[in-house]
Short mmCIF file of C-alpha atoms in Angstrom, two decimals:
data_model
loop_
_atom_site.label_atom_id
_atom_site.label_comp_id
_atom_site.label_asym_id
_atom_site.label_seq_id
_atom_site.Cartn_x
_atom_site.Cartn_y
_atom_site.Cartn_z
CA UNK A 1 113.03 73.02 90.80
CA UNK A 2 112.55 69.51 89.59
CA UNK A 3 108.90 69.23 91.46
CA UNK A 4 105.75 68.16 89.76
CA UNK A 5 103.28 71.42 89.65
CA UNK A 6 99.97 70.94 90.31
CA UNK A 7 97.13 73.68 89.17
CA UNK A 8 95.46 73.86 93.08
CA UNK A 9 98.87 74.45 94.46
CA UNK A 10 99.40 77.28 91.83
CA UNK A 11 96.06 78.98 92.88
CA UNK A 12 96.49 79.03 96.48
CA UNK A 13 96.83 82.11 98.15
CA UNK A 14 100.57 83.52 99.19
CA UNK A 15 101.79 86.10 101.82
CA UNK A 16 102.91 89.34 99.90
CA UNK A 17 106.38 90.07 101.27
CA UNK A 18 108.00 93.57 99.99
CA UNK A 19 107.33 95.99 97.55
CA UNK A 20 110.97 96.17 96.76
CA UNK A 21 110.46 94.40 92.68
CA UNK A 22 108.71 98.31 92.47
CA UNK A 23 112.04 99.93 93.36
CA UNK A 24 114.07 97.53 90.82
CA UNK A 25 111.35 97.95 88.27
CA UNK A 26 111.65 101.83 88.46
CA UNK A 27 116.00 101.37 88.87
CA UNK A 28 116.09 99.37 85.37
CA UNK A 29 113.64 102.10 83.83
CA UNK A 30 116.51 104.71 84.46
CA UNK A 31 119.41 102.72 83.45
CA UNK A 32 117.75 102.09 80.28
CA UNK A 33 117.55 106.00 79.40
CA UNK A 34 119.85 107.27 76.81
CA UNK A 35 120.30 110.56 78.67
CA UNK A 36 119.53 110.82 81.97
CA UNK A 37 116.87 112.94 83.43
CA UNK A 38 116.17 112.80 87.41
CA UNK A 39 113.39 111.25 88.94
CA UNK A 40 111.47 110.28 91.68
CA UNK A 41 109.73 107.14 92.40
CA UNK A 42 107.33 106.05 95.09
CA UNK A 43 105.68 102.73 95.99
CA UNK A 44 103.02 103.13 98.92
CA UNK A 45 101.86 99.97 99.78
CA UNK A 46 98.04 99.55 100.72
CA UNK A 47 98.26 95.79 101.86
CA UNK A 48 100.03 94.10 104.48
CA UNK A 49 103.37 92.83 103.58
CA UNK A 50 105.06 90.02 105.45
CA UNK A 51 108.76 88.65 106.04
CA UNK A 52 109.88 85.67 107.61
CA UNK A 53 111.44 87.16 111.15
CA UNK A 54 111.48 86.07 114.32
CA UNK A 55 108.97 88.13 116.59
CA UNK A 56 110.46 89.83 119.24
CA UNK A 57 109.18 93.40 120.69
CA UNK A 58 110.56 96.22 117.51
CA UNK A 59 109.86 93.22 114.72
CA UNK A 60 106.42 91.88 113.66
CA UNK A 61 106.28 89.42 110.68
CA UNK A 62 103.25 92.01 108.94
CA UNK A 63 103.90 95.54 108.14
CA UNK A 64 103.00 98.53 105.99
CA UNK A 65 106.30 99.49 103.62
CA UNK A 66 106.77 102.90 101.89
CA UNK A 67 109.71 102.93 99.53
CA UNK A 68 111.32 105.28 96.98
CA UNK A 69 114.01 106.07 94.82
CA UNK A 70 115.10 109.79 93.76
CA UNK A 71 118.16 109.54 91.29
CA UNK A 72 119.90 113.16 90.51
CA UNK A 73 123.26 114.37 90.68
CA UNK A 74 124.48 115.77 93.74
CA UNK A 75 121.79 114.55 96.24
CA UNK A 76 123.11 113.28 100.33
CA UNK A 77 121.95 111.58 103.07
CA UNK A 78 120.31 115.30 104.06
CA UNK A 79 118.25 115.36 101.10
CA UNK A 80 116.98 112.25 102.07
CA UNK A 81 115.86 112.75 105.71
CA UNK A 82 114.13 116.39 104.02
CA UNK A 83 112.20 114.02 101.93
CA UNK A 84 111.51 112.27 104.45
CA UNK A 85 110.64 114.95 107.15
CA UNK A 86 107.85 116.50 104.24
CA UNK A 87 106.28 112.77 103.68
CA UNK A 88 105.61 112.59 107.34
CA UNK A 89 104.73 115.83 107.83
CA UNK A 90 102.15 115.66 105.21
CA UNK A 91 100.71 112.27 107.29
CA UNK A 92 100.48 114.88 110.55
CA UNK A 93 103.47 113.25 111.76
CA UNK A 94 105.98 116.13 112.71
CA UNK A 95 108.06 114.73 115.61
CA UNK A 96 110.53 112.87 114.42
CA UNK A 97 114.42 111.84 114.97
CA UNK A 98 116.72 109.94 112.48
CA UNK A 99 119.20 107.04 113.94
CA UNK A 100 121.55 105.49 111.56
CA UNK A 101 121.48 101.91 111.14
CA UNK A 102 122.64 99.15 109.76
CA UNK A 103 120.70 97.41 106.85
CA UNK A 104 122.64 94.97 104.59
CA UNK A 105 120.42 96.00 101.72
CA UNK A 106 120.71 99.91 101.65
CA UNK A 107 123.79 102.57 102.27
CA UNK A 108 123.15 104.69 103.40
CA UNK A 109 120.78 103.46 106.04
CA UNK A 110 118.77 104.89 109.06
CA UNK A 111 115.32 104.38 110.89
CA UNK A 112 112.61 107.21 111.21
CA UNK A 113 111.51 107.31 114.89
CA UNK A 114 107.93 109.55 115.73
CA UNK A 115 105.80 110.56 118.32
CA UNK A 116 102.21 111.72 117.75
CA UNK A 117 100.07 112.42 120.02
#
């Protein structure tokens, strides 16, 4: 990037922004096998992550992300929200509707709305 790098900018401390390098990580793991076996992979994110968004009253620039990938033959969109509807669940969560949406980085895409009490 044609800057000169300096050790005390290297050290300072940076905003995390998404877990998504998991995702990729565990998408390049299955494209490497030699015969393909299904999986499932899940990154649960402890920390804060951040993204550069203008705030407004449904975006925040922090937030917790849960991500996953499950590769197998056959699966659709209803597999999906099931695997979703037992993750909650198992959180206490049980109320919850599915609206599709529009997100330029997944297809199929939709958000998870809940209600606990």
């Amino acid at each position: 990037y044609k800057y000169e790098w300096r050790l005390e900018e290297a050290r300072k401390n940076l905003l995390r922004t998404h877990t998504t390098s998991a995702s990729a990580r565990a998408l390049y793991q299955l494209a490497r096998q030699e015969k393909f076996t299904p999986g499932k992979y899940f990154s649960i994110d402890r920390d804060r992550v951040f993204r550069n968004e203008s705030l407004d009253a449904t975006h925040l620039a922090e937030f917790h992300q849960v991500e996953g990938v499950v590769a197998d033959r056959g699966l659709t969109l209803g597999h999906l929200m099931g695997i979703l509807r037992q993750f909650f669940t198992k959180l206490g969560i049980t109320q919850l509707r599915f609206k599709p949406a529009y997100n330029p980085y997944t297809e199929p895409s939709m958000e998870v709305f809940s209600y606990h009490e």
